[in-house]
Amino acid sequence: MVDFAGYALPARYRGIIVEHQQARNAAALFDVSHMGQIRICGPRAIEAIESLVPGDIAGLAKGRMRYTQLTNENGGILDDLIVTRLDGDDVMVIVNAACKTADVEYMGSVAEAFGCQLSIDDGAALLALQGPAAETALAAVVPGAQGLMFMEADAFQWEGAPVWISRSGYTGEDGFEISLPAEQAKKFAEELLANEAVDLSGLGARDSLRLEAGLCLYGHDIDTTTTPVEAGLTWSIGKRRRQKGGFPGADAIRQQLQNGVSRRRVGLRPEGRAPAREGMEIQACNGEIIGTITSGGFGPSVGGPIAMGYVTTSEAAAGNTVLLILRGRPTMAEVAKLPFITPQYKR
C-alpha cells in the first residue's frame, strides 16, 4: 500500500507484470474510488463547463462521454478529465484525485455564476474493469452492460442499488468504470472476482498499462506548463471550439494550432534493458539538450523499456535517434509513434 494524493492505494497485489498481463489477456479489476465524481446540474450547465474546457460538450448526445482538459489563461492544463452528458444540460465530470479539491472550488464558482449547482459524490465508489474478458465478466453481473459502446455510459441496477457504468478506460484495453454506493462496492467486487477471468491489479500495473497506451498522467506528462497542442491532444479540441474559442487560453491554443509549437510529446524506445525515468535529460546526437523524460518504465507487453517525454519539434519525428542520459551515460533511443500497443476499444 502507498500514499497517493492522500489516499492509501495498492501499488501491487501479486506483482506488477502479472497484474499488467491480467489486463492485457483477461480482465483486471482496479479500485479507483480516489477519483472525483462531480455533477454540474442546471439549464446552463453545458455553457458552464464549456467556459472551462476546450472540448465540444454541447455536441454530445445523452450518455456520451468526452475527454478534455481544464485550461488556464495561458493554455496550460490544470487537470484532464472525462465529461459525460446526462439528462438535459446536466453533466458528470470525473477528475483526478490530486486535483479534486482545486477543481471543485474552481468549477463550483463558475457553475454558481451560471446559476448551476455542483455536487461531488463522496458516497460513491468507483471500480474499473479492464481487459478483453471485461465485457463478458461484467455482463454476467449486470446484464445489458455489454450493450454500451466506447465512450458511452448509462444507469443500471444491481441488487436494488443504482449503478452507473461507463465504457472507457486508462489501459488501452476494452473496459468499464462502475460507480456505485460505497457500501455495496466490496460485495460487487467480490462477485466480479468470483469469475476466474478477473483478478485484482494495482497502481503499478495501471501505470505501465497507460504508458504502453500512450496516455498522459497528470502532474507528469501534462501540467500547467504544457498545452493540449504540445501534449499531442489536439484531437480532443472540437472544431467548433477551435473556431469560436470561449475557454481559458483559447487565443494561445489557437495560435499554436495555426503556427505550430516549439516542442512536442513523443514516445521513446531506449536501447538495452535499462528503463528511462522521469526527469532524465534527452539530447540530440550532437549533445544538444532537446528535452526531458516525463514518464518511463518497462513495458511488459512491448518487451522492453519505453518512455514519453517532450523534445524540440525538429527532433520529434518518429524514427529519429536521440540520446537519453541514464545515470550520467548517454543511451541511444528511437522516437516512436504513440501508442506503443494497438488499442482494443469497442467502437
XYZ file of N, CA, C and O in Angstrom, residues 38-171:
536
model
N -18.106 14.199 -9.995
C -18.747 15.506 -9.840
C -19.926 15.631 -10.791
O -19.865 15.147 -11.927
N -20.988 16.271 -10.337
C -22.122 16.585 -11.214
C -22.343 18.094 -11.216
O -22.274 18.738 -10.167
N -22.591 18.625 -12.395
C -22.983 20.024 -12.547
C -24.355 20.019 -13.184
O -24.544 19.476 -14.279
N -25.327 20.578 -12.486
C -26.727 20.497 -12.914
C -27.342 21.884 -13.046
O -27.044 22.790 -12.265
N -28.188 22.013 -14.045
C -28.865 23.284 -14.281
C -29.022 23.533 -15.766
O -28.319 22.933 -16.587
N -29.925 24.440 -16.146
C -30.192 24.674 -17.572
C -29.015 25.269 -18.336
O -29.029 25.276 -19.569
N -27.991 25.771 -17.621
C -26.825 26.332 -18.307
C -25.541 25.553 -17.973
O -24.440 26.076 -18.109
N -25.710 24.297 -17.575
C -24.539 23.507 -17.178
C -23.571 23.287 -18.343
O -22.350 23.307 -18.156
N -24.105 23.102 -19.559
C -23.230 22.947 -20.724
C -22.427 24.221 -20.964
O -21.219 24.181 -21.232
N -23.090 25.356 -20.865
C -22.379 26.634 -21.014
C -21.283 26.757 -19.964
O -20.169 27.214 -20.266
N -21.602 26.367 -18.749
C -20.638 26.490 -17.648
C -19.393 25.648 -17.906
O -18.268 26.145 -17.803
N -19.582 24.383 -18.275
C -18.419 23.520 -18.471
C -17.640 23.926 -19.719
O -16.410 23.854 -19.748
N -18.327 24.385 -20.755
C -17.603 24.804 -21.967
C -16.833 26.109 -21.753
O -15.939 26.418 -22.539
N -17.161 26.851 -20.709
C -16.372 28.044 -20.393
C -15.063 27.679 -19.705
O -14.211 28.542 -19.478
N -14.887 26.386 -19.393
C -13.713 25.918 -18.667
C -12.817 24.997 -19.478
O -11.635 24.848 -19.182
N -13.387 24.336 -20.516
C -12.648 23.304 -21.251
C -12.741 23.547 -22.753
O -13.709 24.141 -23.235
N -11.772 23.043 -23.543
C -11.824 23.211 -24.999
C -12.621 22.125 -25.719
O -12.798 22.190 -26.931
N -13.116 21.124 -24.996
C -13.870 20.048 -25.625
C -15.259 20.490 -26.047
O -15.854 21.399 -25.454
N -15.795 19.840 -27.069
C -17.156 20.118 -27.539
C -18.130 19.286 -26.717
O -18.404 18.136 -27.028
N -18.661 19.893 -25.668
C -19.588 19.187 -24.779
C -21.021 19.333 -25.286
O -21.824 18.409 -25.176
N -21.333 20.475 -25.867
C -22.677 20.697 -26.398
C -23.011 19.703 -27.497
O -24.190 19.381 -27.723
N -22.012 19.208 -28.192
C -22.234 18.271 -29.284
C -22.454 16.834 -28.841
O -22.702 15.963 -29.678
N -22.383 16.576 -27.544
C -22.585 15.223 -27.041
C -24.063 14.875 -26.962
O -24.884 15.696 -26.536
N -24.405 13.664 -27.336
C -25.746 13.144 -27.082
C -25.811 12.644 -25.642
O -24.772 12.425 -25.000
N -27.000 12.446 -25.119
C -27.159 11.937 -23.766
C -26.426 10.600 -23.628
O -26.545 9.716 -24.471
N -25.646 10.486 -22.563
C -24.925 9.255 -22.294
C -23.580 9.139 -22.983
O -22.849 8.179 -22.756
N -23.222 10.113 -23.800
C -21.928 10.080 -24.473
C -20.890 10.839 -23.644
O -21.215 11.777 -22.918
N -19.627 10.433 -23.797
C -18.535 10.955 -22.979
C -17.476 11.617 -23.850
O -17.325 11.267 -25.021
N -16.731 12.538 -23.242
C -15.643 13.189 -23.976
C -14.469 13.464 -23.042
O -14.648 13.946 -21.914
N -13.279 13.159 -23.532
C -12.051 13.506 -22.817
C -11.700 14.954 -23.140
O -11.724 15.371 -24.303
N -11.350 15.741 -22.112
C -10.967 17.130 -22.334
C -10.061 17.586 -21.191
O -9.630 16.769 -20.361
N -9.755 18.864 -21.151
C -8.852 19.406 -20.135
C -9.412 20.706 -19.547
O -10.084 21.465 -20.245
N -9.120 20.946 -18.281
C -9.302 22.275 -17.700
C -8.066 23.082 -18.066
O -6.938 22.656 -17.781
N -8.254 24.219 -18.717
C -7.105 25.024 -19.137
C -7.066 26.355 -18.379
O -8.091 26.837 -17.897
N -5.870 26.929 -18.294
C -5.740 28.259 -17.695
C -5.609 29.310 -18.799
O -5.685 28.990 -19.992
N -5.411 30.548 -18.430
C -5.406 31.649 -19.400
C -4.251 31.567 -20.390
O -4.289 32.197 -21.448
N -3.223 30.783 -20.064
C -2.096 30.613 -20.980
C -2.222 29.342 -21.823
O -1.333 29.036 -22.607
N -3.323 28.627 -21.649
C -3.499 27.369 -22.358
C -2.902 26.179 -21.634
O -2.971 25.048 -22.127
N -2.305 26.419 -20.441
C -1.755 25.324 -19.643
C -2.875 24.456 -19.079
O -4.021 24.891 -18.951
N -2.537 23.231 -18.725
C -3.536 22.254 -18.296
C -3.584 22.170 -16.772
O -2.600 21.797 -16.122
N -4.741 22.530 -16.213
C -4.964 22.449 -14.770
C -5.321 21.027 -14.339
O -5.070 20.632 -13.205
N -5.950 20.281 -15.219
C -6.320 18.891 -14.971
C -6.861 18.320 -16.282
O -7.276 19.077 -17.167
N -6.831 17.004 -16.415
C -7.546 16.387 -17.532
C -8.697 15.575 -16.956
O -8.617 15.069 -15.825
N -9.774 15.454 -17.705
C -10.996 14.899 -17.145
C -11.881 14.296 -18.224
O -11.662 14.480 -19.415
N -12.897 13.557 -17.775
C -13.904 12.978 -18.655
C -15.247 13.620 -18.320
O -15.649 13.664 -17.157
N -15.929 14.132 -19.353
C -17.242 14.745 -19.175
C -18.288 13.868 -19.862
O -18.105 13.469 -21.020
N -19.369 13.561 -19.146
C -20.481 12.787 -19.695
C -21.738 13.629 -19.652
O -22.028 14.260 -18.638
N -22.473 13.637 -20.751
C -23.739 14.390 -20.763
C -24.840 13.522 -20.176
O -25.024 12.371 -20.573
N -25.587 14.090 -19.251
C -26.694 13.405 -18.597
C -28.009 13.924 -19.178
O -28.063 14.324 -20.335
N -29.069 13.944 -18.396
C -30.341 14.490 -18.864
C -30.229 16.002 -19.073
O -29.610 16.710 -18.268
N -30.861 16.489 -20.137
C -30.843 17.923 -20.398
C -29.432 18.428 -20.586
O -28.658 17.875 -21.369
N -29.086 19.479 -19.850
C -27.738 20.041 -19.914
C -26.860 19.590 -18.748
O -25.725 20.054 -18.611
N -27.364 18.705 -17.888
C -26.578 18.233 -16.752
C -25.387 17.409 -17.244
O -25.473 16.709 -18.263
N -24.275 17.496 -16.507
C -23.078 16.743 -16.874
C -22.470 16.078 -15.645
O -22.622 16.542 -14.517
N -21.781 14.966 -15.895
C -20.938 14.326 -14.890
C -19.492 14.553 -15.296
O -19.154 14.449 -16.480
N -18.647 14.868 -14.334
C -17.231 15.131 -14.599
C -16.389 14.254 -13.668
O -16.579 14.281 -12.453
N -15.481 13.470 -14.231
C -14.554 12.660 -13.450
C -13.188 13.334 -13.485
O -12.632 13.583 -14.561
N -12.662 13.660 -12.287
C -11.406 14.401 -12.198
C -10.378 13.594 -11.416
O -10.704 12.642 -10.701
N -9.114 13.987 -11.535
C -8.026 13.313 -10.840
C -8.035 13.635 -9.353
O -8.361 14.746 -8.933
N -7.616 12.647 -8.556
C -7.660 12.792 -7.104
C -6.811 13.956 -6.607
O -7.238 14.723 -5.734
N -5.606 14.103 -7.156
C -4.697 15.145 -6.676
C -5.224 16.547 -6.959
O -4.835 17.504 -6.292
N -6.093 16.664 -7.961
C -6.627 17.974 -8.356
C -8.052 18.197 -7.860
O -8.626 19.264 -8.102
N -8.625 17.210 -7.188
C -10.050 17.216 -6.880
C -10.486 18.445 -6.087
O -11.464 19.111 -6.449
N -9.771 18.773 -5.032
C -10.172 19.910 -4.188
C -10.138 21.210 -4.974
O -11.089 22.004 -4.934
N -9.042 21.434 -5.720
C -8.922 22.668 -6.510
C -9.960 22.704 -7.621
O -10.547 23.753 -7.906
N -10.206 21.562 -8.259
C -11.189 21.501 -9.350
C -12.586 21.842 -8.852
O -13.336 22.581 -9.505
N -12.956 21.270 -7.713
C -14.299 21.507 -7.165
C -14.488 22.991 -6.834
O -15.529 23.579 -7.135
N -13.473 23.591 -6.246
C -13.563 25.011 -5.891
C -13.679 25.872 -7.149
O -14.517 26.779 -7.233
N -12.849 25.575 -8.152
C -12.833 26.354 -9.393
C -14.124 26.170 -10.179
O -14.806 27.136 -10.549
N -14.482 24.913 -10.432
C -15.687 24.640 -11.202
C -16.942 25.067 -10.451
O -17.925 25.502 -11.053
N -16.905 24.961 -9.131
C -18.061 25.362 -8.334
C -18.364 26.840 -8.453
O -19.538 27.238 -8.564
N -17.312 27.662 -8.454
C -17.523 29.103 -8.565
C -18.066 29.471 -9.940
O -18.929 30.345 -10.073
N -17.584 28.780 -10.976
C -18.076 29.030 -12.334
C -19.513 28.546 -12.478
O -20.363 29.223 -13.058
N -19.795 27.364 -11.942
C -21.159 26.832 -12.005
C -22.148 27.784 -11.333
O -23.241 28.053 -11.862
N -21.755 28.318 -10.202
C -22.633 29.261 -9.483
C -22.905 30.500 -10.323
O -24.021 31.014 -10.356
N -21.874 30.978 -11.019
C -22.042 32.169 -11.860
C -23.024 31.918 -13.002
O -23.662 32.852 -13.496
N -23.152 30.659 -13.410
C -24.092 30.290 -14.470
C -25.433 29.817 -13.912
O -26.267 29.315 -14.652
N -25.627 29.973 -12.607
C -26.877 29.565 -11.986
C -27.033 28.064 -11.874
O -28.164 27.550 -11.826
N -25.919 27.331 -11.822
C -25.959 25.866 -11.746
C -25.495 25.399 -10.366
O -24.924 26.156 -9.583
N -25.727 24.122 -10.096
C -25.321 23.532 -8.833
C -24.272 22.460 -9.083
O -24.433 21.616 -9.973
N -23.187 22.509 -8.309
C -22.145 21.484 -8.388
C -22.211 20.622 -7.137
O -22.309 21.131 -6.019
N -22.149 19.315 -7.330
C -22.111 18.392 -6.193
C -21.064 17.337 -6.449
O -20.808 16.952 -7.598
N -20.416 16.877 -5.390
C -19.429 15.802 -5.511
C -19.939 14.612 -4.725
O -20.391 14.756 -3.587
N -19.920 13.447 -5.342
C -20.478 12.249 -4.733
C -19.405 11.528 -3.938
O -18.752 10.610 -4.436
N -19.237 11.918 -2.667
C -18.249 11.271 -1.807
C -18.736 9.926 -1.292
O -17.962 9.175 -0.696
N -20.019 9.622 -1.515
C -20.560 8.354 -1.038
C -20.521 7.254 -2.070
O -21.091 6.175 -1.851
N -19.862 7.502 -3.203
C -19.813 6.505 -4.276
C -18.405 5.957 -4.437
O -17.421 6.700 -4.383
N -18.306 4.659 -4.636
C -17.046 4.020 -5.005
C -16.946 4.009 -6.526
O -17.946 4.202 -7.228
N -15.736 3.792 -7.034
C -15.533 3.702 -8.474
C -14.562 2.565 -8.750
O -13.433 2.569 -8.262
N -15.043 1.569 -9.497
C -14.224 0.422 -9.876
C -13.978 0.455 -11.374
O -14.845 0.891 -12.133
N -12.815 -0.011 -11.802
C -12.506 -0.094 -13.232
C -12.191 -1.545 -13.572
O -11.346 -2.171 -12.925
N -12.888 -2.073 -14.563
C -12.678 -3.436 -15.029
C -12.164 -3.357 -16.453
O -12.871 -2.884 -17.347
N -10.934 -3.811 -16.674
C -10.262 -3.600 -17.952
C -9.704 -4.892 -18.515
O -9.086 -5.677 -17.795
N -9.899 -5.096 -19.821
C -9.306 -6.244 -20.478
C -10.268 -6.929 -21.425
O -11.479 -6.653 -21.416
N -9.771 -7.837 -22.269
C -10.621 -8.483 -23.275
C -11.756 -9.314 -22.694
O -12.760 -9.552 -23.379
N -11.635 -9.754 -21.438
C -12.696 -10.537 -20.809
C -13.641 -9.668 -19.977
O -14.566 -10.189 -19.358
N -13.424 -8.347 -19.977
C -14.218 -7.461 -19.131
C -15.696 -7.470 -19.505
O -16.573 -7.483 -18.637
N -15.998 -7.438 -20.799
C -17.388 -7.377 -21.245
C -18.187 -8.581 -20.743
O -19.260 -8.426 -20.151
N -17.670 -9.764 -20.957
C -18.373 -10.974 -20.543
C -18.512 -11.050 -19.026
O -19.572 -11.406 -18.497
N -17.438 -10.685 -18.316
C -17.457 -10.747 -16.857
C -18.468 -9.772 -16.266
O -19.211 -10.116 -15.338
N -18.521 -8.564 -16.790
C -19.447 -7.573 -16.257
C -20.892 -7.911 -16.621
O -21.801 -7.748 -15.796
N -21.116 -8.383 -17.836
C -22.473 -8.721 -18.275
C -23.078 -9.829 -17.425
O -24.300 -9.897 -17.254
N -22.235 -10.702 -16.870
C -22.738 -11.766 -16.006
C -23.250 -11.224 -14.678
O -24.100 -11.837 -14.028
N -22.750 -10.056 -14.286
C -23.166 -9.429 -13.032
C -24.250 -8.373 -13.272
O -25.217 -8.262 -12.519
N -24.082 -7.600 -14.336
C -25.043 -6.552 -14.710
C -25.472 -6.787 -16.156
O -24.848 -6.269 -17.085
N -26.522 -7.584 -16.368
C -26.978 -7.851 -17.737
C -27.326 -6.555 -18.472
O -27.930 -5.649 -17.905
N -26.879 -6.463 -19.715
C -27.139 -5.273 -20.521
C -25.958 -4.341 -20.623
O -25.886 -3.516 -21.543
N -25.002 -4.453 -19.702
C -23.837 -3.554 -19.724
C -23.019 -3.739 -20.996
O -22.359 -2.800 -21.463
N -23.075 -4.936 -21.572
C -22.306 -5.208 -22.787
C -22.805 -4.409 -23.976
O -22.117 -4.301 -25.002
N -23.991 -3.820 -23.875
C -24.533 -3.026 -24.976
C -23.918 -1.652 -25.109
O -24.102 -0.982 -26.134
N -23.197 -1.208 -24.088
C -22.518 0.087 -24.167
C -21.404 0.033 -25.201
O -20.718 -0.976 -25.345
N -21.195 1.157 -25.896
C -20.085 1.282 -26.814
C -19.008 2.166 -26.184
O -19.219 2.768 -25.131
N -17.848 2.246 -26.820
C -16.745 3.053 -26.306
C -17.184 4.508 -26.112
O -17.845 5.084 -26.972
N -16.838 5.061 -24.941
C -17.180 6.438 -24.560
C -18.698 6.643 -24.467
O -19.239 7.662 -24.886
N -19.358 5.649 -23.871
C -20.795 5.729 -23.634
C -21.074 5.261 -22.209
O -20.370 4.394 -21.683
N -22.098 5.830 -21.575
C -22.435 5.489 -20.196
C -23.944 5.440 -20.020
O -24.696 6.071 -20.768
N -24.382 4.689 -18.991
C -25.813 4.596 -18.719
C -26.019 4.089 -17.298
O -25.100 3.562 -16.657
N -27.267 4.226 -16.833
C -27.657 3.792 -15.490
C -28.168 2.357 -15.528
O -28.902 1.969 -16.443
N -27.796 1.580 -14.510
C -28.235 0.190 -14.363
C -28.626 -0.035 -12.901
O -28.442 0.838 -12.057
N -29.165 -1.220 -12.632
C -29.487 -1.625 -11.271
C -28.747 -2.917 -10.954
O -28.587 -3.793 -11.822
N -28.311 -3.044 -9.717
C -27.685 -4.273 -9.247
C -28.134 -4.520 -7.809
O -27.831 -3.709 -6.915
N -28.879 -5.574 -7.612
C -29.408 -5.931 -6.292
C -30.106 -4.742 -5.637
O -29.932 -4.477 -4.439
N -30.866 -4.004 -6.440
C -31.637 -2.879 -5.928
C -30.867 -1.584 -5.779
O -31.442 -0.551 -5.422
N -29.565 -1.615 -6.044
C -28.731 -0.416 -5.913
C -28.524 0.231 -7.284
O -28.379 -0.469 -8.288
N -28.508 1.576 -7.330
C -28.211 2.248 -8.601
C -26.739 2.094 -8.960
O -25.862 2.265 -8.113
N -26.473 1.741 -10.212
C -25.101 1.564 -10.689
C -24.954 2.353 -11.983
O -25.772 2.230 -12.892
N -23.926 3.183 -12.046
C -23.644 3.970 -13.251
C -22.416 3.369 -13.920
O -21.342 3.279 -13.316
N -22.563 2.920 -15.158
C -21.476 2.228 -15.846
C -21.090 2.993 -17.114
O -21.954 3.366 -17.911
N -19.804 3.206 -17.282
C -19.268 3.828 -18.499
C -18.295 2.858 -19.149
O -17.759 1.956 -18.500
N -18.077 3.056 -20.444
C -17.156 2.179 -21.172
C -16.020 3.010 -21.747
O -16.137 3.633 -22.798
N -14.948 3.085 -21.021
C -13.747 3.778 -21.500
C -12.557 3.109 -20.839
O -12.482 1.892 -20.839
N -11.636 3.851 -20.291
C -10.530 3.213 -19.601
C -9.208 3.903 -19.806
O -9.066 4.818 -20.611
N -8.229 3.423 -19.060
C -6.920 4.074 -18.980
C -5.807 3.087 -19.293
O -4.671 3.271 -18.901
N -6.166 1.996 -19.999
C -5.203 0.921 -20.209
C -4.936 0.614 -21.680
O -3.999 -0.119 -21.988
